[in-house]
Each structure stands twice: as structure tokens, then as C-alpha cells.
XYZ file of C-alpha atoms in Angstrom:
474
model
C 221.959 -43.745 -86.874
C 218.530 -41.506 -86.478
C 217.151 -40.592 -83.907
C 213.620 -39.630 -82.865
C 213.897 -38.144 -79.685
C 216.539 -36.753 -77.318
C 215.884 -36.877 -74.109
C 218.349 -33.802 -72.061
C 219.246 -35.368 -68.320
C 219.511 -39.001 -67.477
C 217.681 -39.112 -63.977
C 215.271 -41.082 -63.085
C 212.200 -38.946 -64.929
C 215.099 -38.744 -68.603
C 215.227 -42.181 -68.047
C 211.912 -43.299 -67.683
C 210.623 -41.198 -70.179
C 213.420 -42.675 -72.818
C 212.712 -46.039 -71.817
C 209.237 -45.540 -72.949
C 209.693 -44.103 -76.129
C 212.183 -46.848 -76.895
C 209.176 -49.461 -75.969
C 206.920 -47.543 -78.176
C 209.316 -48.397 -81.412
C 211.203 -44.910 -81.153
C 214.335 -44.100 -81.559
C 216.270 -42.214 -78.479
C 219.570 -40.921 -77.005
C 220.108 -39.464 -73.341
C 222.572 -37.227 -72.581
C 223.997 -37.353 -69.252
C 226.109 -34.500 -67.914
C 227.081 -36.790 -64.842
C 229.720 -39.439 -65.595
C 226.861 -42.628 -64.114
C 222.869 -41.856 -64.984
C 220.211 -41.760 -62.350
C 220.605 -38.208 -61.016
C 220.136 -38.259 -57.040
C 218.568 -41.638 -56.922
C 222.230 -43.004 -55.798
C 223.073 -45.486 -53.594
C 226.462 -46.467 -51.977
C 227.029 -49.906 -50.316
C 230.700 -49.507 -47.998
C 232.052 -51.420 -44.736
C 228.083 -53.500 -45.059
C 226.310 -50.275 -44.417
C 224.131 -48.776 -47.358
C 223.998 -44.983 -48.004
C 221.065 -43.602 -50.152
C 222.293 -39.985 -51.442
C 218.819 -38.684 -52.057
C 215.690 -40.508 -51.541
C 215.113 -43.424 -49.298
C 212.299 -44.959 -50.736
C 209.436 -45.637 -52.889
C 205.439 -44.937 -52.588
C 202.675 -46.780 -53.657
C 200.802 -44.036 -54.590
C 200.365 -44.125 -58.326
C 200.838 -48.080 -59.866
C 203.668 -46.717 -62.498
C 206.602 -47.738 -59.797
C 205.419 -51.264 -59.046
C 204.830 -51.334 -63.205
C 207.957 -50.515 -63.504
C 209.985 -52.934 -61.059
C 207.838 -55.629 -62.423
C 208.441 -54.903 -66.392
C 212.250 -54.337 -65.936
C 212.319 -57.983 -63.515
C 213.209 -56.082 -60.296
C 210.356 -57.454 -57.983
C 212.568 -60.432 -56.591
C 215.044 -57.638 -55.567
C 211.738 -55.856 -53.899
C 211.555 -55.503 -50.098
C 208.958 -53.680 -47.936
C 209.207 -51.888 -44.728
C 210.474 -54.208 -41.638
C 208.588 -55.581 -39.417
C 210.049 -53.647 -36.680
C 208.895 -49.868 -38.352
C 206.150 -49.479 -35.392
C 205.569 -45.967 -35.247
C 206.748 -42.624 -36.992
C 208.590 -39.885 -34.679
C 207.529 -36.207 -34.024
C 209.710 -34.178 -32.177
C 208.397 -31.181 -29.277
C 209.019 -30.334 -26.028
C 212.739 -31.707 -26.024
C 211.973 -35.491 -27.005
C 210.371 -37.286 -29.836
C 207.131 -39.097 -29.511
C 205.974 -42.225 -30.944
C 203.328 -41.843 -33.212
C 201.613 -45.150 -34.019
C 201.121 -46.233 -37.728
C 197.419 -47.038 -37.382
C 194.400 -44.423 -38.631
C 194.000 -43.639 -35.579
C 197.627 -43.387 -33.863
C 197.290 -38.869 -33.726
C 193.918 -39.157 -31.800
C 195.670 -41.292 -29.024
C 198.938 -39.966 -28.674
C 199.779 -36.905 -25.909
C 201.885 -35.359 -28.565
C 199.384 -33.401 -29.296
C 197.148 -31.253 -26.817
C 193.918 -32.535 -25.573
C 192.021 -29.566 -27.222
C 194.211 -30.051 -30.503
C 193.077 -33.599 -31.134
C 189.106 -32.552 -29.953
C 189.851 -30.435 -32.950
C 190.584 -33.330 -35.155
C 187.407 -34.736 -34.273
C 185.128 -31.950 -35.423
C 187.035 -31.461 -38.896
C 183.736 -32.444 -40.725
C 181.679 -29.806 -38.964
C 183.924 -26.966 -40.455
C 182.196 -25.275 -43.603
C 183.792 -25.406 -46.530
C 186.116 -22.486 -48.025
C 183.789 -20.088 -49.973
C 185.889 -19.607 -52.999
C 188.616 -22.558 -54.290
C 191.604 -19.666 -54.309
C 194.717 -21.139 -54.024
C 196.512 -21.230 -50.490
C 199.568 -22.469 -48.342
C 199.358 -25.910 -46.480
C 199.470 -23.882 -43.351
C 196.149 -22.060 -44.113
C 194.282 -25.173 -45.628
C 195.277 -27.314 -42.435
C 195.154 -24.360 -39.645
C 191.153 -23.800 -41.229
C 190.421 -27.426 -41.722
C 192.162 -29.242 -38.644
C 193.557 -26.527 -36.187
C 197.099 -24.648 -35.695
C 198.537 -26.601 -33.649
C 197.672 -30.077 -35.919
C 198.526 -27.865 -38.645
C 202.664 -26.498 -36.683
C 203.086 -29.646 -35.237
C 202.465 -32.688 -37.469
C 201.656 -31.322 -41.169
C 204.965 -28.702 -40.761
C 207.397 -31.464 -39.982
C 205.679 -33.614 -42.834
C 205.676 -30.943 -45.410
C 209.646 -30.652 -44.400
C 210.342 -34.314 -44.885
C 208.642 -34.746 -48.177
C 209.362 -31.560 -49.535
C 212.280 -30.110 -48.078
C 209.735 -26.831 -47.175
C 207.710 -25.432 -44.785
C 203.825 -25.495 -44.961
C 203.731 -21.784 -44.636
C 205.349 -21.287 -48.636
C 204.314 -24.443 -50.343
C 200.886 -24.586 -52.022
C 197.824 -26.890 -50.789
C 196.491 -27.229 -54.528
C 199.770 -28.284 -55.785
C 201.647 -30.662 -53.075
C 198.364 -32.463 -51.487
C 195.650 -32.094 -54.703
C 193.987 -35.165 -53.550
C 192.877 -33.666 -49.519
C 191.975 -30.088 -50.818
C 189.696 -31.704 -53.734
C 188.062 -33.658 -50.857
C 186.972 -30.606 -48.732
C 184.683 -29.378 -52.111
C 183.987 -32.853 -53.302
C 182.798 -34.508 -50.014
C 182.402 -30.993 -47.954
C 185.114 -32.390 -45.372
C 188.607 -34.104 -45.374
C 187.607 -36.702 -43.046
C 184.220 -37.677 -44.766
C 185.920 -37.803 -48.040
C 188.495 -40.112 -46.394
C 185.802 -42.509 -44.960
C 183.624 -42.569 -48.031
C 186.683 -43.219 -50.325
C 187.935 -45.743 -48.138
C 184.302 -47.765 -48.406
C 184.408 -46.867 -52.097
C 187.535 -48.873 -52.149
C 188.997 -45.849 -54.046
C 192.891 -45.046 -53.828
C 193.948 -43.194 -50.999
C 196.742 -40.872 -50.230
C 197.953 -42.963 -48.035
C 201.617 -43.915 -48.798
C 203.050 -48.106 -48.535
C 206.419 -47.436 -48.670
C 208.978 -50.397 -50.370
C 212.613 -50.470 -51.749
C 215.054 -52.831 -53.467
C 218.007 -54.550 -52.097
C 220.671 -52.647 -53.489
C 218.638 -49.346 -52.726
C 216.602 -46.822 -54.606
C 219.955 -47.020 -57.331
C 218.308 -49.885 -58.671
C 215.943 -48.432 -60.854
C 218.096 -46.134 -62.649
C 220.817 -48.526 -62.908
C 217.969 -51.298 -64.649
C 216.296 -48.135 -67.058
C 219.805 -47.314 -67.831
C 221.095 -51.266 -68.032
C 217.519 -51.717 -70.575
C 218.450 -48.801 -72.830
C 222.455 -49.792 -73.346
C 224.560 -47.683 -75.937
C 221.339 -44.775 -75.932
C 222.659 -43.564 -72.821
C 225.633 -41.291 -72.998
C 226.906 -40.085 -69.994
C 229.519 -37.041 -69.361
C 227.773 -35.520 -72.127
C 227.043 -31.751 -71.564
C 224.417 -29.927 -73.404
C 225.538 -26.323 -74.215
C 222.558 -25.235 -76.380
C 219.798 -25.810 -77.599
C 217.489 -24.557 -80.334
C 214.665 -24.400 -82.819
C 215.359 -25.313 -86.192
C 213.643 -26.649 -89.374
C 211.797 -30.147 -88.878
C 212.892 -30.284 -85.132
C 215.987 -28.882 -82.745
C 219.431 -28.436 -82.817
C 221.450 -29.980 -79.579
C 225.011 -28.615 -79.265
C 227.354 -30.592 -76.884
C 229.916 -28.635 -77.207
C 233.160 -31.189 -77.400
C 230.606 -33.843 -78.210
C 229.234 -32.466 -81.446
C 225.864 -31.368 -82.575
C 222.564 -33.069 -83.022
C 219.354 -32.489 -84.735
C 216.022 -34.511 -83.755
C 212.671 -34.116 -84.256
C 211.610 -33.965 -80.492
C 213.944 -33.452 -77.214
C 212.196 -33.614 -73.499
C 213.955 -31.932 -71.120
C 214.931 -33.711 -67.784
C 216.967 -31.403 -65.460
C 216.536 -29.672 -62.946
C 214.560 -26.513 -63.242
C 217.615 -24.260 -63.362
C 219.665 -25.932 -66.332
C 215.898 -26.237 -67.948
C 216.009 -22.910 -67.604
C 219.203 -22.250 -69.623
C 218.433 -24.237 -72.353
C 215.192 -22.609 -73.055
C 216.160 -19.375 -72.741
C 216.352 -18.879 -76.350
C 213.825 -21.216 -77.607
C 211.044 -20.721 -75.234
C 210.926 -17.430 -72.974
C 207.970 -17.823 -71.086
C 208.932 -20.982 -70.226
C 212.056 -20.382 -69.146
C 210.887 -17.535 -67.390
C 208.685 -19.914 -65.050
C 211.284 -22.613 -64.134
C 213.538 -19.674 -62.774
C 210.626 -19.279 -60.575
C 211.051 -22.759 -59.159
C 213.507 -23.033 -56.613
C 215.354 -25.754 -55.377
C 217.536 -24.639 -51.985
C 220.380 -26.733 -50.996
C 219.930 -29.681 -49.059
C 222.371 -32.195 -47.326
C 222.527 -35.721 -46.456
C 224.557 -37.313 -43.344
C 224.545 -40.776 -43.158
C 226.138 -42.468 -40.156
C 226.452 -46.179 -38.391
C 227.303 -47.164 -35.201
C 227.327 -50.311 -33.451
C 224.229 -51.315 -32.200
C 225.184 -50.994 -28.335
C 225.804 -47.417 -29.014
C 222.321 -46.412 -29.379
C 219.886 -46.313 -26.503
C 216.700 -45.677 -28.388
C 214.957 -49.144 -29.659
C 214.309 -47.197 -33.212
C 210.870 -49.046 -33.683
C 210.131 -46.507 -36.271
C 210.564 -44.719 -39.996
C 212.818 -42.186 -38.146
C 211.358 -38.470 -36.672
C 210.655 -34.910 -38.522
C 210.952 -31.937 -36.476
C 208.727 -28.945 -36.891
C 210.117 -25.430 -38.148
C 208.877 -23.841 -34.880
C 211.179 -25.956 -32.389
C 214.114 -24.099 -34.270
C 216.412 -27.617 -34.789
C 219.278 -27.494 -36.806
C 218.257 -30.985 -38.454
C 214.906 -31.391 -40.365
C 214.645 -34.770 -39.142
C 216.152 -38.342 -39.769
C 215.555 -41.781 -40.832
C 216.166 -45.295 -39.212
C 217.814 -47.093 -42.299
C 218.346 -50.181 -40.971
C 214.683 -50.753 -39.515
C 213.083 -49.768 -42.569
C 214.937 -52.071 -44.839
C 216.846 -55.093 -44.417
C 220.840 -54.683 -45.880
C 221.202 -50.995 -44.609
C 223.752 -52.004 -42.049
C 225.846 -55.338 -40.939
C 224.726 -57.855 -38.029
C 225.036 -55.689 -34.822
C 224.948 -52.339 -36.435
C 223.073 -49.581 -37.493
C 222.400 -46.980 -39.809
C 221.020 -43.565 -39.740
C 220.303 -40.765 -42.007
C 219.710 -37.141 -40.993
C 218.646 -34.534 -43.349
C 219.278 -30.140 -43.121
C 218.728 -27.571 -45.353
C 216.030 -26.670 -47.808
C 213.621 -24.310 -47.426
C 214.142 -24.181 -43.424
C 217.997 -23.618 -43.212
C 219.608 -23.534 -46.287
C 222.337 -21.490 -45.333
C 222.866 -24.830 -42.817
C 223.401 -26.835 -45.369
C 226.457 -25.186 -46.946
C 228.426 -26.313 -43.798
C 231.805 -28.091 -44.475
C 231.410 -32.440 -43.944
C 232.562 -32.460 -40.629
C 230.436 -29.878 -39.325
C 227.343 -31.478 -40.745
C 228.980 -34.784 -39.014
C 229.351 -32.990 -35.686
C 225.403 -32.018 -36.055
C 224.185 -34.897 -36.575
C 225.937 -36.567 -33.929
C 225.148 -34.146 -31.504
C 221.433 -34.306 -31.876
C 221.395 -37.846 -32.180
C 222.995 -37.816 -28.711
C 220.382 -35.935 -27.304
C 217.129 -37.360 -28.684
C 218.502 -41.313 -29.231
C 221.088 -41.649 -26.444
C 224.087 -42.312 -29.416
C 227.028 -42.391 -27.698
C 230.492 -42.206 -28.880
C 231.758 -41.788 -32.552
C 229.925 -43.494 -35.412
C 231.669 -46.614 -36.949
C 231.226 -44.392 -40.361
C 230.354 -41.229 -41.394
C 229.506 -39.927 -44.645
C 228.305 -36.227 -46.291
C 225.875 -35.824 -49.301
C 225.613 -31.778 -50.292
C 223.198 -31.078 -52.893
C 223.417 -27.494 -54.122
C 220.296 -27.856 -55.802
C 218.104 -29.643 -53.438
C 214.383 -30.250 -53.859
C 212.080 -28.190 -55.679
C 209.691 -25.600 -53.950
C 205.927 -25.731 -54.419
C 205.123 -22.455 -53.758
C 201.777 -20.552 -54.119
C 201.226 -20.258 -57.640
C 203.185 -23.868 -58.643
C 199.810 -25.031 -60.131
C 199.884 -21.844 -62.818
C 203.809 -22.263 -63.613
C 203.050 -26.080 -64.857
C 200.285 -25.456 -66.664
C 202.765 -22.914 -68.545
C 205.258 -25.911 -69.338
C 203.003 -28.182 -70.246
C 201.780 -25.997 -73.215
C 205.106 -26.032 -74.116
C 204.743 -28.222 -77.059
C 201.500 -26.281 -78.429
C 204.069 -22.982 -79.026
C 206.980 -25.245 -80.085
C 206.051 -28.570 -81.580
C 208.551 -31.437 -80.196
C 210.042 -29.664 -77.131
C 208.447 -31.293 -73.793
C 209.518 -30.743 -70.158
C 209.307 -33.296 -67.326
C 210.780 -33.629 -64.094
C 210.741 -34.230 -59.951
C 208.730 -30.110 -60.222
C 205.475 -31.237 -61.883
C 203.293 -34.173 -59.655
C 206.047 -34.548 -56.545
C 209.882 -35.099 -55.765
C 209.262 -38.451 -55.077
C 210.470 -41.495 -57.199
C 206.543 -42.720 -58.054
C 205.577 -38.608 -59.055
C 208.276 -38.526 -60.994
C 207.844 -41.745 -63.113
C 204.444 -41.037 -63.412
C 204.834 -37.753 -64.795
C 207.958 -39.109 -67.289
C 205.894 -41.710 -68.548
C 202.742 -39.561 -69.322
C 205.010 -36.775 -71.051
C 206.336 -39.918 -73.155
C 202.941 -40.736 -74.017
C 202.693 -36.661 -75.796
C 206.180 -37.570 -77.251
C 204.885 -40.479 -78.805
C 201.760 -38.933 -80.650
C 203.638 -36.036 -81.299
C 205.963 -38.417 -83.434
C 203.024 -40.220 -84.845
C 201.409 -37.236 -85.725
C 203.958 -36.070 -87.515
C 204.762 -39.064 -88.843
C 201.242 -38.817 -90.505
C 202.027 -35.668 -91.561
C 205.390 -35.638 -93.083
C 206.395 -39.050 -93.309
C 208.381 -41.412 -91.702
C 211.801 -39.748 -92.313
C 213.818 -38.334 -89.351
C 216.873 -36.060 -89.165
C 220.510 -38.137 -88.856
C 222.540 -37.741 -85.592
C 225.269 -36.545 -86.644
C 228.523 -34.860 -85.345
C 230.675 -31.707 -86.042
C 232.763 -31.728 -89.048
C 236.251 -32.619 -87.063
C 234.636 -35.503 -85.681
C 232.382 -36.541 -87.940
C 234.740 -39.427 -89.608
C 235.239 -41.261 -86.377
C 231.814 -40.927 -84.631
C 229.024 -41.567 -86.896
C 227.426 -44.936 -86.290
């Protein structure tokens, strides 16, 4: 068997990325530390209730997820927000307020100070920054749109999407689209109302699942690419030798390719450049990812006062809450709970409390429960209760994120055939991430025809250490 490309981590970027190559004609193999592929893209169905383990859901805002569900026949499994997802939830003074989900829902709600949403309105009068230096979310909003727009409703949003706070993650590099807007069209909101008459893509976000969950996807990629995914595989080393690289899994065996992309997280991507690439590796120690956990509980329906019309709530950093906010499963999507039921997810840790999420199960349970109690009138114990810890949660976009990925990128200029992708380039999210996979494919793929060109069409064998090499070639 030869093989073109080896693709190091079978989430949902490895995945995508392999999937690609193998459409383009080439040859690949994932390896898979985990025993089951699709990194934290997991979902659990138990009891009729339906746990997702790391993200929720999917946004529209790049065309390669629909793509995706369409080419690998998942649409009939598709399902969009429910009808009954009214309003998203901010939390202050005590309580959370309903936001509502129209353009105009933050200039009539009293969640936000008279003064603060006068503010809003005179956005386009601001000039625009004199220089395009770099800066945090907090200082781009704050100059734009006015502190307390910028503490009370882009915090708590920069905390749910990212897992930070918008006082260490980068403008440029986690909302490109709104700071290019203040130098394209002089002002946020003008760029907003000329793109939106332009018909041009917004940032706006249509959020949709599948049935069985965000699992789906991974389980399809992985499903589509059969006996080239091997899972409970663990790399051990990698590096640079004649014609390609040299993989060592350890118990596994060795193998030699022509091209390997890297899929892990930035720490193990880390490790295995270390003695291949050193600037490279340098920057993705940079990136950090602090831990982050999930609790997911359901009670019967008569247990919960609040009418959760909504997505669920995010709570600023400045209201000092233990939980960064949660999520009304069962609204959004049908299948998250049984008949009379429902389910809710809460999320702590990251940037904001990381030390939080470390807590032992039952003291993330008793959080969760607790706060629910006090802002959705839960009462009594949850039908069921379970924990997700990641120790590596999601990755920080801090000042300076731009500069590190422009590093990795030119990757493959200093060593032809190594590429690095992953949920640290365009976004966390399912969409950024299968975006960015399937335009690093594309390099992979010229790389190989390149040197194709070049060299000819030959490519190094997989092959195995000497004590296994009888029973394992193919």
C-alpha cells in the first residue's frame, strides 16, 4: 500500500482535510490517538436525552459545512433552530434578559442603559482608528460602540464563542470581517447596511444541526474514508527525511510519506515539530487552550419555571459567575430530550476560570444546579446529570494570533510537504474549521502535483517495523 499523505489527528479539521485529498485521487491514512475519530465533536444519546461534549452546533458562515452535509448525504438528517428559540439571554443585575433575535432587538431592550444604546446609535459618527495596529475586542468595541456595549454584550459573546474574554483576544483575528468594515466603509454600522443592500455575506450566524448531533459529521467523514482511518494510533515522532517524513508510532510501526498535515491540538503540534520545524513549534506553544468543562443536565419539564424561549444566556466576566453561560438543548433542536423533558448545557472554565473547571463531576453538577435554580427557577434534582472536562479546551486568540498563523502557514515554504491545520487558524467553530481543512488540502494537493511534475509519480511504501512487518503490510 502507498500512501500520499498522512494526515496526524482524526478530528473534524484531520478528517476533512483527508477526505479531500482522498476526493482529489490521493492516497491517505489518519492516525487517531483516540480509540473513535472526531475529536470533541461527540455526541451521546442516553435515557432520550442527547449530550453534545463540545460544540452544539453549526454556522452558516462560510458554505463549506452545508457543502459538506450535502456531498456526504446528511441534509435529510439536517434540522434548524426550533421554532420556539425567540430570543438570546444576557445576564446583569441578578436576572437574565431577553434579548430579541431581530437587528434591532439591543436598541429596544432595558438591558442595556439608555445612554449605552444612544451610543449604539451614533457608532457611524466615530472617526476611524488612525493607524490599523492590532488590538483586543475590548478596545475595538469600547472605541467603536461604548464600554458598557462593549462589558456587557460583546464580553459574554466573546466567552461563549471563544471560551475568552474580550480584554485578551484579538479584534483582527476573532471578528476580521467588523474591524475591516470600520476602514473599508469608515463605520461598523454603515458597512453593515451597505453590505446588507449589496446582498454580500454577513457575519451574521444561522445556526443548524443534525439529528444525531454535531457527531454526525465526523462519524460520515470517518464512515466515507473506511480502513484509512486508524484509530488508537499514537504518533511518537516525527521527522524530515529524504523525499518526504518519517512517522514513528511507536508500537504501531513507522511510516514514510511524502506529505503529513498536522491536525491536533496546538500543544501535541507542538511536540511533533519540535525537531522538524522550530519556529513553528515555537508559535503553537504560544497558543493556549485553558481547560474547559461541559455539564449537561435534564429534568422534567415541570421542574423548570423559566419558558426557555431562547438559545440559552452568556454571562459577562464582570458579574463574577462561576458559569460562563448555558444553552437550552432541547429548544434549539428537536431530539435533545424525551416528551415532557428537558435538557440543558452549562459551560465553565477557559480563559475566565480555568482553575473552575478542574473541579471534581459532582461539584461541577452542584454548580450548575445551583445557578440554574436561581436564574430559571429549576427545582429539585435533574433526571440526569453528566460531566465533560476538557484539559485542553479552546484555543486563545490573543493579540498577536494574526502574526503566529502567518508563521504556520509558511510552514511548507521551509519544509516542503509538512502543513498545519486546525480549530487555531479561522475559528473553533465546526464551519472555521472545515473551511480552513479543506483549503490546507487544496496546498496538499498541488504540493503533490507539483511534485509529481517534478519527480514522478512514485511515492514512498507504508511500511512497518521489521518485527511486524510480515503480518501488517497490505
Amino acid at each position: 500500500m502507498s500512501v500520499d499523505v498522512a494526515v496526524i489527528g482524526g478530528g473534524v479539521s484531520g478528517l476533512a482535510a483527508a477526505w479531500e485529498l482522498s476526493r482529489q485521487g490521493h492516497e491517505v491514512v489518519v492516525l487517531e490517538r483516540q480509540v473513535r475519530p472526531g475529536g470533541n465533536a461527540q455526541s451521546t444519546r442516553f435515557g432520550g436525552f442527547l449530550m453534545e461534549h463540545g460544540p452544539s452546533s453549526v454556522t452558516t458562515t462560510s458554505p463549506a459545512a452545508e457543502e459538506l452535509s450535502r456531498r456526504l448525504d446528511l441534509d435529510h438528517l439536517k434540522c434548524d433552530l426550533g421554532a420556539g428559540v425567540r430570543y438570546r439571554y444576557l445576564y446583569g443585575d441578578g436576572a437574565i434578559h431577553p434579548i430579541a433575535t431581530h437587528p434591532f432587538g439591543m436598541l429596544l431592550t432595558n438591558y442595556l442603559s439608555p445612554k449605552a444604546r444612544l451610543r449604539l446609535l451614533v457608532e457611524p459618527l466615530v472617526p476611524v482608528k488612525a493607524d490599523r495596529e492590532e488590538e483586543t475586542v475590548a478596545a475595538f468595541m469600547t472605541r467603536r460602540f461604548g464600554a458598557e456595549f462593549s462589558s456587557r454584550v460583546i464580553d459574554p459573546l466573546v466567552g461563549g464563542l471563544y471560551a475568552g474574554t474580550a480584554e485578551t483576544v484579538s479584534m483582527q483575528a476573532v471578528f476580521p470581517s467588523l474591524a475591516e468594515m470600520e476602514y473599508r466603509d469608515g463605520s461598523v454600522t454603515r458597512g453593515a447596511l451597505r453590505g446588507r443592500r449589496a446582498g454580500r455575506r454577513m457575519p451574521g450566524r444561522r445556526l443548524f444541526s443534525w439529528s444525531n448531533g454535531v457527531a454526525t459529521l465526523p462519524t460520515a467523514l470517518a464512515r466515507a474514508l473506511g480502513e484509512a482511518v486508524r484509530t488508537g494510533v499514537a504518533v511518537r515522532g516525527l521527522r524530515q527525511v529524504p523525499g518526504g517524513f518519517r512517522i514513528d508510532t511507536s508500537e504501531a510501526g513507522t511510516l514514510e510519506v511524502p506529505a503529513v498535515v498536522v491536525a491536533t491540538q496546538p500543544h501535541v503540534a507542538a511536540m511533533l515539530l519540535d525537531g522538524v520545524d522550530q519556529d513553528a513549534a515555537r508559535v503553537l506553544e504560544q497558543i493556549d487552550a485553558p481547560p474547559l468543562s461541559v455539564i449537561f443536565l435534564g429534568y422534567r419539564r415541570e421542574q423548570v419555571r423559566h419558558p426557555l424561549d431562547g438559545l440559552g444566556y452568556l454571562t459577562p466576566s464582570s458579574e463574577d459567575r462561576a458559569l460562563t453561560g448555558a444553552l437550552f438543548c432541547s429548544t434549539m433542536y428537536p431530539g435533545r430530550a424525551p416528551e415532557g423533558h428537558v435538557a440543558l448545557t452549562a459551560y465553565i472554565g477557559g480563559e475566565r476560570a480555568p482553575e473552575l473547571a478542574r473541579l471534581p463531576a459532582d461539584d461541577l453538577i452542584a454548580l450548575a444546579q445551583r445557578e440554574f435554580g436561581e436564574l430559571l427557577g429549576v427545582r429539585g434534582s435533574p433526571v440526569v446529570a453528566r460531566t465533560q472536562h476538557w484539559s485542553r479546551g479552546l484555543p486563545q486568540y490573543r493579540l498577536g494570533h494574526q502574526d503566529r498563523i502567518a508563521r504556520l502557514l509558511a510552514v511548507n515554504e521551509r519544509r516542503p510537504g509538512l502543513f498545519v491545520t486546525g480549530n487555531y487558524f479561522q475559528g473553533p467553530g465546526i464551519a472555521a474549521c472545515l473551511t480552513q481543512a479543506l483549503q490546507t488540502a487544496t496546498c496538499v494537493d498541488r504540493h503533490l502535483r507539483e511534485r509529481e511534475t517534478e519527480r514522478g509519480s512514485q511515492t514512498p511504501e507504508l511500511f512497518y517495523g521489521p518485527e511486524r512487518a510480515s503480518s501488517n503490510r497490505t
